[in-house]
Coordinates of C-alpha atoms in Angstrom, one line a residue:
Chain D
X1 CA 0.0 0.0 0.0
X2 CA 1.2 3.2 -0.5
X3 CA 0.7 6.6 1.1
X4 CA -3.4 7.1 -0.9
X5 CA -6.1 4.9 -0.1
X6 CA -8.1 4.6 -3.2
X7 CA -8.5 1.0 -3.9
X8 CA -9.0 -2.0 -1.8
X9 CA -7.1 -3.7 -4.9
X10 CA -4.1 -2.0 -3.4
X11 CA -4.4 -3.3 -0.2
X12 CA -3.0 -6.7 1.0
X13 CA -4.2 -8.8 3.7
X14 CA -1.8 -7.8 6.0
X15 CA -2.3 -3.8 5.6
X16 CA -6.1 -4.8 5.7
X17 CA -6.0 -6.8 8.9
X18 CA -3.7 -4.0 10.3
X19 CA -6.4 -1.3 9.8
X20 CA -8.9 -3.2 11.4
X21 CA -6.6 -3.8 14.1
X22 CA -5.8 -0.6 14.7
X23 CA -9.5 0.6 14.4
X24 CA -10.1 -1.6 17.1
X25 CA -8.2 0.0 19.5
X26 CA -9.2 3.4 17.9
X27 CA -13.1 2.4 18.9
X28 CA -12.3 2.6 22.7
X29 CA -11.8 6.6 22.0
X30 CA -15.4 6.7 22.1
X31 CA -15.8 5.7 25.0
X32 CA -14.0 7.6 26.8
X33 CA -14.4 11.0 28.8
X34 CA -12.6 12.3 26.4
X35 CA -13.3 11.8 23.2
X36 CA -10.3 12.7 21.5
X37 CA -6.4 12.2 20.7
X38 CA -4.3 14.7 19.8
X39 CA -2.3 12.6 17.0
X40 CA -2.8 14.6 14.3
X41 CA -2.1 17.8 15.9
X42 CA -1.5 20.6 13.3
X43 CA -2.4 18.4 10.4
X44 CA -5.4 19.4 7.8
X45 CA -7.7 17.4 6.4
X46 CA -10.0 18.8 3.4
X47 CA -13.3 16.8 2.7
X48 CA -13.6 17.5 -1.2
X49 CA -16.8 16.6 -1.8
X50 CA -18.5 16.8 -5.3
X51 CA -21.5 14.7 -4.3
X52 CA -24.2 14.5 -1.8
X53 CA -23.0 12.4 1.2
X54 CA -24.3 12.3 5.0
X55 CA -22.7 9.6 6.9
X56 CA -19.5 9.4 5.0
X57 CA -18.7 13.0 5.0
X58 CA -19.9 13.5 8.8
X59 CA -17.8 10.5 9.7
X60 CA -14.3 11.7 8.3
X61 CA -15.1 15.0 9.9
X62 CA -15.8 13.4 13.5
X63 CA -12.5 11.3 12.9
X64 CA -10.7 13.4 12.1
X65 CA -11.5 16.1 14.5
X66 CA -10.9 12.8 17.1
X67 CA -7.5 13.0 15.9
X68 CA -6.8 16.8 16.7
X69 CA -6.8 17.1 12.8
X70 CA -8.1 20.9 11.1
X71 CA -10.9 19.9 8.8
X72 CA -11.9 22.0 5.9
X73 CA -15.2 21.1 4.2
X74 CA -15.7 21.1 0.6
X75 CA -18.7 20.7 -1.4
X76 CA -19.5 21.2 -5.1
X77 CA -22.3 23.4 -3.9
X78 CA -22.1 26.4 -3.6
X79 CA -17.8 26.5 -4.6
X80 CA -15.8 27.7 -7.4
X81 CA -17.1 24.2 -9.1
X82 CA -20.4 25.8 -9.4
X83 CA -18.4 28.1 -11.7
X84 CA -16.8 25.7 -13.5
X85 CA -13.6 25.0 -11.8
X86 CA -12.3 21.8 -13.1
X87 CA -11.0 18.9 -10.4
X88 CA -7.4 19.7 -10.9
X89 CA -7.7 23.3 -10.3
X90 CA -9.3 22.6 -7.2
X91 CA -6.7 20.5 -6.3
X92 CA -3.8 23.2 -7.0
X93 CA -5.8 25.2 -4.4
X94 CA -6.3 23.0 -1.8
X95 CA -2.2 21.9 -2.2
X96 CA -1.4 25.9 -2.1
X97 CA -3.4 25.7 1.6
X98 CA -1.0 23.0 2.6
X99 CA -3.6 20.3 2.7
X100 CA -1.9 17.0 4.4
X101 CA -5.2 14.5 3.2
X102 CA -7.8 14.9 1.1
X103 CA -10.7 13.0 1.3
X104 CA -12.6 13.1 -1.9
X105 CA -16.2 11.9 -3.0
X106 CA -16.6 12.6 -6.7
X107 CA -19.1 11.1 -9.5
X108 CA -16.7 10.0 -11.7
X109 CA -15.1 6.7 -12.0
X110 CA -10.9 6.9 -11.0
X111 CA -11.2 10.5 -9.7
X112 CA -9.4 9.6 -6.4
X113 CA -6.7 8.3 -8.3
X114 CA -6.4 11.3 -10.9
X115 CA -6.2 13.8 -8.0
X116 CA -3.3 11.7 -6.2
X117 CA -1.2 12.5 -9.4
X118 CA -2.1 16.4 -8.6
X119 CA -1.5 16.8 -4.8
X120 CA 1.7 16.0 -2.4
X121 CA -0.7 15.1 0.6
X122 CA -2.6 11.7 0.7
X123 CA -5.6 11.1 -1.3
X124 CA -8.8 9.2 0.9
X125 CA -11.1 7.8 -1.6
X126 CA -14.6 8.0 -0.2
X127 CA -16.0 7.0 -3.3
X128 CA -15.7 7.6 -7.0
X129 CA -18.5 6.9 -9.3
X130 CA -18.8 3.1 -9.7
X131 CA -15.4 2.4 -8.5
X132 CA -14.7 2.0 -5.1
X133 CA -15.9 3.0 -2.0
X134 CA -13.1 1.3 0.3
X135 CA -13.9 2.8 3.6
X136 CA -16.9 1.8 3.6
X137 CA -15.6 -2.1 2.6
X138 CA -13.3 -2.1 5.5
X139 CA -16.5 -0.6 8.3
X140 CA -18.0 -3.1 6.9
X141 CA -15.4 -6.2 7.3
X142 CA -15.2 -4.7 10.9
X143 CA -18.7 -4.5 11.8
X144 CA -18.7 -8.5 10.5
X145 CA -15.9 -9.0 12.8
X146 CA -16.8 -7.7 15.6
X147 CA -20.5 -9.2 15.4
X148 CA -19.4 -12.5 14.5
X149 CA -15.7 -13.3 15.4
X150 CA -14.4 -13.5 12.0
X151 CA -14.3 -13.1 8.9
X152 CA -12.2 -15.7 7.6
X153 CA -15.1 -18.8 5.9
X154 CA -18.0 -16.8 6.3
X155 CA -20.6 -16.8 3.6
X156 CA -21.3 -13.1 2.6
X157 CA -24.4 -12.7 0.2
X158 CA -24.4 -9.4 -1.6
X159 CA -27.9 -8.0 -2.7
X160 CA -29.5 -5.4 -5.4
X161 CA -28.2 -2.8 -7.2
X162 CA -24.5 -4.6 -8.0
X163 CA -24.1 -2.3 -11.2
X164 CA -24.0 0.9 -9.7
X165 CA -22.7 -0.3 -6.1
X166 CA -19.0 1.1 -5.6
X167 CA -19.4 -0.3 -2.1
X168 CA -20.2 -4.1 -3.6
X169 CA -16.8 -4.0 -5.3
X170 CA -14.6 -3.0 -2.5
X171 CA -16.7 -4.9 -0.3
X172 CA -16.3 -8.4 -2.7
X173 CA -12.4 -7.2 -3.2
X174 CA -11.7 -7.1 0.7
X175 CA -14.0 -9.7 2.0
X176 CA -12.2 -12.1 -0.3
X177 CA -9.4 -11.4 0.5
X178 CA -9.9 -11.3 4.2
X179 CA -11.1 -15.5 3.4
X180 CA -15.0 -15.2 3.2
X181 CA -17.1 -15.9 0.6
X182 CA -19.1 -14.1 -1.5
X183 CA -22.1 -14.2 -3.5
X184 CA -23.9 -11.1 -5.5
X185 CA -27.5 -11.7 -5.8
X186 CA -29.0 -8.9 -8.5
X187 CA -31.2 -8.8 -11.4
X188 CA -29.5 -9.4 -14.6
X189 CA -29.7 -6.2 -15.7
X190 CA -27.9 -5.0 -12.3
X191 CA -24.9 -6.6 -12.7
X192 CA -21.9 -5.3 -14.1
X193 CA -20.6 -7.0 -17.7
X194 CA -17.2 -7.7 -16.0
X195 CA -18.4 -9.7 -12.7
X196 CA -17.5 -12.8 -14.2
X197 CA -13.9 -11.9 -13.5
X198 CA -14.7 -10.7 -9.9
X199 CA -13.9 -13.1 -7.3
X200 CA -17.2 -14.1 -6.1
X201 CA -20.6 -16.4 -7.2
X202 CA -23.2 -14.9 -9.2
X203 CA -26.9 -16.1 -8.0
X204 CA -30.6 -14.8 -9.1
X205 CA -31.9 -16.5 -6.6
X206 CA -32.2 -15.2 -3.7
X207 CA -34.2 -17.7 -1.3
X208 CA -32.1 -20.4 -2.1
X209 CA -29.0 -18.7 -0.7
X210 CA -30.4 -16.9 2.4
X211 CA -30.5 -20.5 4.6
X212 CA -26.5 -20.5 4.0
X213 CA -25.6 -16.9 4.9
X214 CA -24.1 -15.7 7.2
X215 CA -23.9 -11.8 6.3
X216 CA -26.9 -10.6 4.0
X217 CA -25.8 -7.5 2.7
X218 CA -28.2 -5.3 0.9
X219 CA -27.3 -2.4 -1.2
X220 CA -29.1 0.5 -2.2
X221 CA -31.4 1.2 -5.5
X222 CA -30.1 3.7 -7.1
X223 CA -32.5 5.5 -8.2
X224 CA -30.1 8.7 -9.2
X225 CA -27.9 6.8 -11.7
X226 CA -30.3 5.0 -13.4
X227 CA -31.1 5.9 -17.0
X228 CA -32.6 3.4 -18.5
X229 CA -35.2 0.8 -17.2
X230 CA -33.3 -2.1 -15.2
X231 CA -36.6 -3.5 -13.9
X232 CA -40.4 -3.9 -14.6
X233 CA -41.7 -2.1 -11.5
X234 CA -40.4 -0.9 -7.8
X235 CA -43.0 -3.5 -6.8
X236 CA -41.6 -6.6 -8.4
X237 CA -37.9 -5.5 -7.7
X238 CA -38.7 -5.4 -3.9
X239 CA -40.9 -9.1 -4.1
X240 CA -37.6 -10.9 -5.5
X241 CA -35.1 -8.9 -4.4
X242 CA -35.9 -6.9 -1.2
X243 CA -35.2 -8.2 2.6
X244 CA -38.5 -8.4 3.9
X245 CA -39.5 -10.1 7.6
X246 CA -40.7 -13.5 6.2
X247 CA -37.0 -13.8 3.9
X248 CA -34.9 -12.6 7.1
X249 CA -37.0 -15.6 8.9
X250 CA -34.9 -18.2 6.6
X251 CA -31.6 -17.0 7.9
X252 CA -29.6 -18.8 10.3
X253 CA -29.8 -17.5 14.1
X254 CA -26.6 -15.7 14.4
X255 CA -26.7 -14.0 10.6
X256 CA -26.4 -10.2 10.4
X257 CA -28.1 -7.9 8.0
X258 CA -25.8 -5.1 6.7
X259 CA -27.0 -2.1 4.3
X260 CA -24.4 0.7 3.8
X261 CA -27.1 3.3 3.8
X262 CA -29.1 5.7 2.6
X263 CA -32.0 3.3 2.7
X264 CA -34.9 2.9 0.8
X265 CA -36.9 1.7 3.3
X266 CA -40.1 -0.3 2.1
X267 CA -37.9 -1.1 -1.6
X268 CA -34.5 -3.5 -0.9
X269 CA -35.5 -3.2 3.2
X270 CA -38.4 -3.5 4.9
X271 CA -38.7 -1.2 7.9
X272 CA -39.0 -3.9 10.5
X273 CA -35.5 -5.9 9.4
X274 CA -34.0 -2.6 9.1
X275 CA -34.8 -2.2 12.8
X276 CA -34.4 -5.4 14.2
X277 CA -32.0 -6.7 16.0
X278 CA -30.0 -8.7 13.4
X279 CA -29.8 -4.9 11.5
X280 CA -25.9 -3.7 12.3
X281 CA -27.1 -0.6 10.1
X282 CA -26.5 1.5 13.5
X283 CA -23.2 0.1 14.3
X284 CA -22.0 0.4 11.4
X285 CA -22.2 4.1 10.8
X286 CA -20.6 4.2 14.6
X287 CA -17.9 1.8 13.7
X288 CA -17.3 4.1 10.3
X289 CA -16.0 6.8 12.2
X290 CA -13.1 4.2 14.3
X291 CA -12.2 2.6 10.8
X292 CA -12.2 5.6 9.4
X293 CA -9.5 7.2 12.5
X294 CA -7.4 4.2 11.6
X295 CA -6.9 5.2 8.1
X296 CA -6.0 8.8 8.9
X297 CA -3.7 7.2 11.7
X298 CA -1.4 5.2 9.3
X299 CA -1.5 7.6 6.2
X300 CA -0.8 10.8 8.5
X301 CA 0.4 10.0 11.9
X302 CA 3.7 8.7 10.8
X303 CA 6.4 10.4 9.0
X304 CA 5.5 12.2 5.8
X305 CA 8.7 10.9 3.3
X306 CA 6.0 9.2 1.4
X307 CA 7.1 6.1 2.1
X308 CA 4.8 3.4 2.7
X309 CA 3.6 3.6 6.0
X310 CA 1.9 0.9 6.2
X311 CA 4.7 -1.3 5.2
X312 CA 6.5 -0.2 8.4
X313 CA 4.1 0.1 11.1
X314 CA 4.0 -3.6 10.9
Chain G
X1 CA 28.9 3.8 40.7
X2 CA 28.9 0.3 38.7
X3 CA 27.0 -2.1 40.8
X4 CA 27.6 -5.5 40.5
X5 CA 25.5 -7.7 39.7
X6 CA 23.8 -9.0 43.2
X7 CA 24.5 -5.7 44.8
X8 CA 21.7 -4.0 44.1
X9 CA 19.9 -4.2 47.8
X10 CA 17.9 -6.8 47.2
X11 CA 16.3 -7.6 50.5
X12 CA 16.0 -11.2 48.9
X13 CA 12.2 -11.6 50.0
X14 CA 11.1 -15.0 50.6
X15 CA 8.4 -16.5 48.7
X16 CA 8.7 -18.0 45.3
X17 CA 7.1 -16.9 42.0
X18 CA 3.4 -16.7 42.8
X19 CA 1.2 -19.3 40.8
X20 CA 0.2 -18.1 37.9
X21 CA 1.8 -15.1 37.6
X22 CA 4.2 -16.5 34.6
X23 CA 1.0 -15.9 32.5
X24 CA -0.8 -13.1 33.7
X25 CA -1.0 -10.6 30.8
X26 CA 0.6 -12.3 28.2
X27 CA -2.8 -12.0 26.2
X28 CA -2.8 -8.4 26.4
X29 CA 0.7 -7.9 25.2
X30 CA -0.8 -6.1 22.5
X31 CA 1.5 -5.7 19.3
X32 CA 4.0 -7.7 21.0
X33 CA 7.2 -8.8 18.7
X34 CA 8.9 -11.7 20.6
X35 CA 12.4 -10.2 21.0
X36 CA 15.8 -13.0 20.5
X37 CA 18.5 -12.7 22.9
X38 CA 21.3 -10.7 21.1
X39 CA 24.2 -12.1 20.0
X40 CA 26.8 -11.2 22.4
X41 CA 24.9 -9.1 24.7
X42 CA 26.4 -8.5 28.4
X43 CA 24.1 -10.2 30.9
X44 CA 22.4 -7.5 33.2
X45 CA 19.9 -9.2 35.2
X46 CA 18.2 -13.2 35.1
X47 CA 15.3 -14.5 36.0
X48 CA 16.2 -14.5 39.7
X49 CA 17.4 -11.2 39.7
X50 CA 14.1 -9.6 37.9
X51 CA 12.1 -12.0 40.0
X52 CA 13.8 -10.4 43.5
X53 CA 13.5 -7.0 41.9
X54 CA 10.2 -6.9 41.4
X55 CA 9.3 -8.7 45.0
X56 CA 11.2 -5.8 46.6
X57 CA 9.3 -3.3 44.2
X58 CA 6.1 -4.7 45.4
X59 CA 7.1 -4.7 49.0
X60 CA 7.9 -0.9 48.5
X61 CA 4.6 0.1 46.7
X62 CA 3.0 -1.1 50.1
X63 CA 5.3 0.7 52.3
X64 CA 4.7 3.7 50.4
X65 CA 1.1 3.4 49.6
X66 CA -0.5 2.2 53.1
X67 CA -1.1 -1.1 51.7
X68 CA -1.6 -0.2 48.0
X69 CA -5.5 0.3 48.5
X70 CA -6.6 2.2 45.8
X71 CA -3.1 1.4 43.4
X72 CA -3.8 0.6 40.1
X73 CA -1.0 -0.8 37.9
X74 CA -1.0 0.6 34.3
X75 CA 1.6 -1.1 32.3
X76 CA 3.0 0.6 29.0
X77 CA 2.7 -2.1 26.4
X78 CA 4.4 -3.7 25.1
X79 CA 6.3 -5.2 27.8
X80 CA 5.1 -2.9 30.7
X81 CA 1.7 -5.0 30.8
X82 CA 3.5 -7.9 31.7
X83 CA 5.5 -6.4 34.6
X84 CA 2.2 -4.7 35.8
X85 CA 0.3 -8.3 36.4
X86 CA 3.5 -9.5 38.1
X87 CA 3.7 -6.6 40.4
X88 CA -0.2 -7.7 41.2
X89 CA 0.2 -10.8 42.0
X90 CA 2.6 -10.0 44.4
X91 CA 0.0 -7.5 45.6
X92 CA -2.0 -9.8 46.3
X93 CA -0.8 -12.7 47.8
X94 CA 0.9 -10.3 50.4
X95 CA -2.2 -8.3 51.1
X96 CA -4.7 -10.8 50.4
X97 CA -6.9 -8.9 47.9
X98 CA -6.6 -8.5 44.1
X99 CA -4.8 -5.4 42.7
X100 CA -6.6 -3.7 39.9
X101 CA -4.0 -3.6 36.9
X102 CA -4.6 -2.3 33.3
X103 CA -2.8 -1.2 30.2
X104 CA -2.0 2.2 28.6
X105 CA -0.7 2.6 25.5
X106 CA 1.0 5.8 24.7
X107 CA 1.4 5.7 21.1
X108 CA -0.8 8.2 20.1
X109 CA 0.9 10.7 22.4
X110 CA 4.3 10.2 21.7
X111 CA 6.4 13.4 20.9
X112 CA 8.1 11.4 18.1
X113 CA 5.4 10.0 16.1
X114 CA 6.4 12.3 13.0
X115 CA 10.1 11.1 13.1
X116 CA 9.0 7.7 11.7
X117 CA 6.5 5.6 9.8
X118 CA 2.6 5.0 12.0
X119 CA 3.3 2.8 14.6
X120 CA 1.4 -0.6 15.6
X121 CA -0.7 0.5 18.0
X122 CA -0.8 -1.3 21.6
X123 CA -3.9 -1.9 23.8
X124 CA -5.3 0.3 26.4
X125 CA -7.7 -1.0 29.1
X126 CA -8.5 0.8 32.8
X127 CA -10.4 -1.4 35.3
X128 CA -14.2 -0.4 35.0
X129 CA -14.0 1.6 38.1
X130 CA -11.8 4.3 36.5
X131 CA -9.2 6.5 37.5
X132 CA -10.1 8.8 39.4
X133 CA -9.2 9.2 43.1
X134 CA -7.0 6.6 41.8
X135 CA -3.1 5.7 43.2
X136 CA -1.8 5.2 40.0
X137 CA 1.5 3.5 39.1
X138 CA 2.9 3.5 35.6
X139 CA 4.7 0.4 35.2
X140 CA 7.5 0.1 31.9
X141 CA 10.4 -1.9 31.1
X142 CA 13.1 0.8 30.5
X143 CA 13.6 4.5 31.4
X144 CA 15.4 5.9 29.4
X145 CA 14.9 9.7 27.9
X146 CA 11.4 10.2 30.2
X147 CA 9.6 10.9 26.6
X148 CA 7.3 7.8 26.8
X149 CA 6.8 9.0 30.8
X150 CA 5.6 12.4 29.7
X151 CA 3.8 10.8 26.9
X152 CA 1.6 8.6 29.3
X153 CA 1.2 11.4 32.0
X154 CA -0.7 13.2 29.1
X155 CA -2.5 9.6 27.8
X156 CA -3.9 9.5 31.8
X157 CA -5.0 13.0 31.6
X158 CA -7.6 12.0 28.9
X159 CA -8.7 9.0 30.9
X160 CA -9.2 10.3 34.5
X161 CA -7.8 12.1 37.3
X162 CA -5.9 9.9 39.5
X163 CA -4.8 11.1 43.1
X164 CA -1.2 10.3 42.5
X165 CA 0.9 9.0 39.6
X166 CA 4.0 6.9 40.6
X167 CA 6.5 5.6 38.1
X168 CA 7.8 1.7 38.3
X169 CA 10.8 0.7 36.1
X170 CA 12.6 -2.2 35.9
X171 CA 15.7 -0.9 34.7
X172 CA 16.8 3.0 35.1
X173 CA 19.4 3.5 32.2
X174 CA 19.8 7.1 33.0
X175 CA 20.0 9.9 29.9
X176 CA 17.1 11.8 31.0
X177 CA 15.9 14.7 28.6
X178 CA 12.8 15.5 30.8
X179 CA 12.5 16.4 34.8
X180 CA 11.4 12.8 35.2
X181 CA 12.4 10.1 37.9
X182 CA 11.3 6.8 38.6
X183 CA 9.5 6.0 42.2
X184 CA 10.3 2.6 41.8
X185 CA 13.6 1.2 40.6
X186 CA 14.2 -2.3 40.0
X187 CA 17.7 -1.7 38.7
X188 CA 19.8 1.5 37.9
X189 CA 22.0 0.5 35.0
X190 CA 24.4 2.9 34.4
X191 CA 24.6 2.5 30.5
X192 CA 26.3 5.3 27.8
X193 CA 24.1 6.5 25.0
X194 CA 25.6 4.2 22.8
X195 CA 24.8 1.0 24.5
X196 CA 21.3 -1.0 23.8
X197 CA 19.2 -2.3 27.0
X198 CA 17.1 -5.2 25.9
X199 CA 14.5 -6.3 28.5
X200 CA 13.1 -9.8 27.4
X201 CA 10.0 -11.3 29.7
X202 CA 8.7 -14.6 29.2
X203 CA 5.3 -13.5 28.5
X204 CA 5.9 -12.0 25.4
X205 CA 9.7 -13.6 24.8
X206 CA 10.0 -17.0 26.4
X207 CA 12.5 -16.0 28.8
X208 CA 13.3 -13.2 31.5
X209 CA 16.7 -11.2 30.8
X210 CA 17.8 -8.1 30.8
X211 CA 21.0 -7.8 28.2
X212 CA 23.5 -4.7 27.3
X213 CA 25.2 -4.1 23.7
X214 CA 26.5 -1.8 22.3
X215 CA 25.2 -0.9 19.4
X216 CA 26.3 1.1 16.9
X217 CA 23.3 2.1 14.4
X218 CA 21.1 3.1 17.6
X219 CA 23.6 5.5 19.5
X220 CA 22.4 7.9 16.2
X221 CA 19.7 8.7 17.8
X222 CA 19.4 8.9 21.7
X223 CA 16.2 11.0 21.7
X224 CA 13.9 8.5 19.6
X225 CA 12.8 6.9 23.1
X226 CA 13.8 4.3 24.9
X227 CA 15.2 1.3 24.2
X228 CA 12.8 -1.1 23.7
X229 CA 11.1 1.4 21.0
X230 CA 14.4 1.1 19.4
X231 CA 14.9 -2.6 19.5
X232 CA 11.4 -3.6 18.8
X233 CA 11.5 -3.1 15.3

């Protein structure tokens, strides 16, 4: 790994296992009187965000700020981008106000990885069109852990919206590599032309599967990107493909049900699973904010010869 | 001011190794790297002398702390932790009643975190009843420069407010850079800056030593902390 985190394809098991181990000890912070460290004293952080995010954007600013870390929020509203300001002048100006990480959001596919070409500081990928989402991927793969013990031979199914799911591939990238196995459950029409080559099971079926799960992960619809019809109706998406009570019932008594969030409640969700207790949806916007402390930890809190730092904290 | 090796005042307290204590801790070694004996290191201290050392150390946090009431033991991991639970179980089977012991981990404090890569962190845990009001006793391997004293005096501050601090060491190397001095001394080893102090504990390295070198690569940089942080990796 080197000094970005864009990709979970750039992680290996061992700088994987080493952020969820540090995470771990990160989560106590919360606990604590006082919630904060002072790490990252004198470091800035700039959340460049070019589209709409709640929990992700909140959550690097709350780590962060746990870290001692200046934050400066970006976002495309309302900023120069507005104007017309392309992604690489934005980038000169946040590099000219000494930025040390820059966490970016951004609708288009490999933008994270562009902008590490443009800026000395570390690039934080918090998703990037229908790329990656790898923060999320590793709250997740914590959130399994910690509910479960492991992660290592777990069967992970993977439901809905595949095509347009950033988290799905970081989330099928790191699980598998972390030993579980996956399965993507979509419509045809939902699933990416390349998935043959990902390293999981493709299924349609969704029943059949649920009885051998041990995390049932469902993703959101997405409504915004779609611009053409994937499926007949809402309706009939949500009878084969949505998590209602009866389909949780079929599940084995310890599995977990995981949605990254925003849901659509009532289309890949019912209300009531949401809320039960087999829904980790809570936890895992809490454990977000520890995974995400852990990142900013071993791209920042080291020395800044843009070495790889996560190669020598082990 | 060399001491020899059994001089060190050892009142040579009777009672063998209390049951048990051999594992105490060694799950919570945190990021532990089992350390080999160095190739032609000078013997400091074996098994018997640590073992005496820390009795007498035990003895003298009762003396000083009216029967060590309200003492809790923080050990700095890595190989603090381990120290801490054998200074409680002594503790204890003098005074008859379990002595609270925890962990603190000081890497996110450290003064020197920018002058290398992000470190491994260790494990911090406080008994459920907290710190405050608390006799606290910091419990480490090595002092050395003080920094990773300093650097846990500012790790409690975030956890509690503890009545006292007191400082336990094992070995005092000397080399301060900081107004900070040990309460507890289990042996002053009068070292130069050049010279390496490896601690090795059977919970985390299969066997208690405590071994000089000299050696050559580290004396480049006396401030970086103590010895252990210099060893470990």
């Amino acid at each position: 790994m080197n000094r970005h985190l864009i990709s979970i394809a750039d992680l290996n098991r061992d700088d994987a296992l080493l952020i969820l181990d540090t995470a771990e000890e990160l989560a106590q912070v919360a606990d604590r009187p006082i919630r904060k460290l002072p790490t990252l004293r004198g470091r800035t952080v700039v959340n460049l965000f070019f589209e709409d995010s709640t929990r992700t954007r909140i959550s690097f600013e709350a780590a962060a700020k746990r870290l001692s870390a200046d934050v400066i929020n970006f976002s495309a509203k309302g900023s120069s981008v507005a104007k017309g300001e392309s992604l690489k002048d934005t980038a000169l100006t946040l590099e000219a106000m000494g930025a040390d990480a820059v966490v970016i959001r951004h609708a288009a596919s490999g933008a994270a990885h562009r902008l590490a070409g443009w800026v000395r500081g570390s690039v934080v990928n918090a998703g990037d069109g229908m790329h990656e989402h790898p923060t999320q991927a590793l709250l997740d793969a914590f959130t399994i852990r910690r509910r479960l013990g492991r992660i290592d031979g777990l069967a992970v199914t993977i439901v809905g919206d595949v095509l347009h799911s950033r988290v799905a591939r970081s989330n099928v990238l790191l699980l598998r590599l972390l030993g579980a196995d996956v399965t993507l459950v979509a419509p045809p029409t939902l699933l990416p032309v390349a998935v043959s080559s990902w390293p999981c099971e493709v299924s349609y079926d969704l029943d059949s599967l649920l009885p051998k799960s041990d995390v049932v992960m469902m993703l959101r619809v997405q409504a915004e990107r779609m611009n053409a019809a994937y499926f007949p109706t809402v309706r009939e998406y949500s009878r084969r493909y949505g998590l209602d009570a009866d389909r949780m019932q079929t599940l084995p008594e310890h599995a977990i049900v995981m949605h990254p969030g925003p849901m659509n409640r009532g289309v890949e969700i019912a209300a009531d699973v949401a809320d039960s207790a087999r829904s980790t949806i809570v936890e895992q916007v809490a454990n977000g904010v520890s995974v995400r402390m852990a990142v900013l930890y071993l791209l920042l809190g080291g020395a800044q010869a843009g070495g790889s730092q996560l190669e020598a904290a082990r | 001011m060399t001491h020899a090796l059994h001089s060190s005042g050892d009142p040579a307290v009777g009672g063998g190794e209390p049951a048990g204590a051999g594992t105490a801790g060694a799950g919570t070694a945190g990021a532990g790297t089992a350390k080999v004996p160095p190739a032609g290191g000078k013997l400091v201290l074996g098994p018997e002398e640590i073992r005496r050392a820390l009795t007498r150390i035990a003895h003298e946090i009762l003396e000083r702390t009216d029967g060590a009431a309200d003492v809790i033991l923080l050990g700095i991991p890595t190989r603090g932790v381990p120290l801490a639970c054998r200074l409680a179980a002594r503790l204890t089977q003098v005074e008859g009643r379990p002595a609270a012991t925890g962990s603190l981990d000081v890497t996110m404090y450290r003064d020197d975190l920018r002058l290398r890569p992000a470190r491994t962190l260790g494990h911090t845990s406080v008994p459920p009843s907290g710190l405050d009001g608390k006799v606290v006793i910091l419990v480490d391997d090595v002092l050395y420069s003080g920094r990773t004293v300093r650097a846990a005096l500012d790790a409690l501050g975030d956890l509690g407010r503890p009545r006292t601090v007191q400082l336990a060491v094992l070995v005092d190397r000397g080399h301060r850079e900081l107004p900070i001095r040990a309460d507890y001394v289990g042996k002053n080893l009068p070292t130069s800056q050049r010279e390496v102090v490896h601690v090795l504990l059977n919970e985390v390295d299969g066997q208690d030593a405590v071994m000089l070198t000299t050696g050559l690569d580290q004396a480049a940089q006396p401030s970086a902390g103590d010895a252990r942080i210099e060893t470990d990796r």
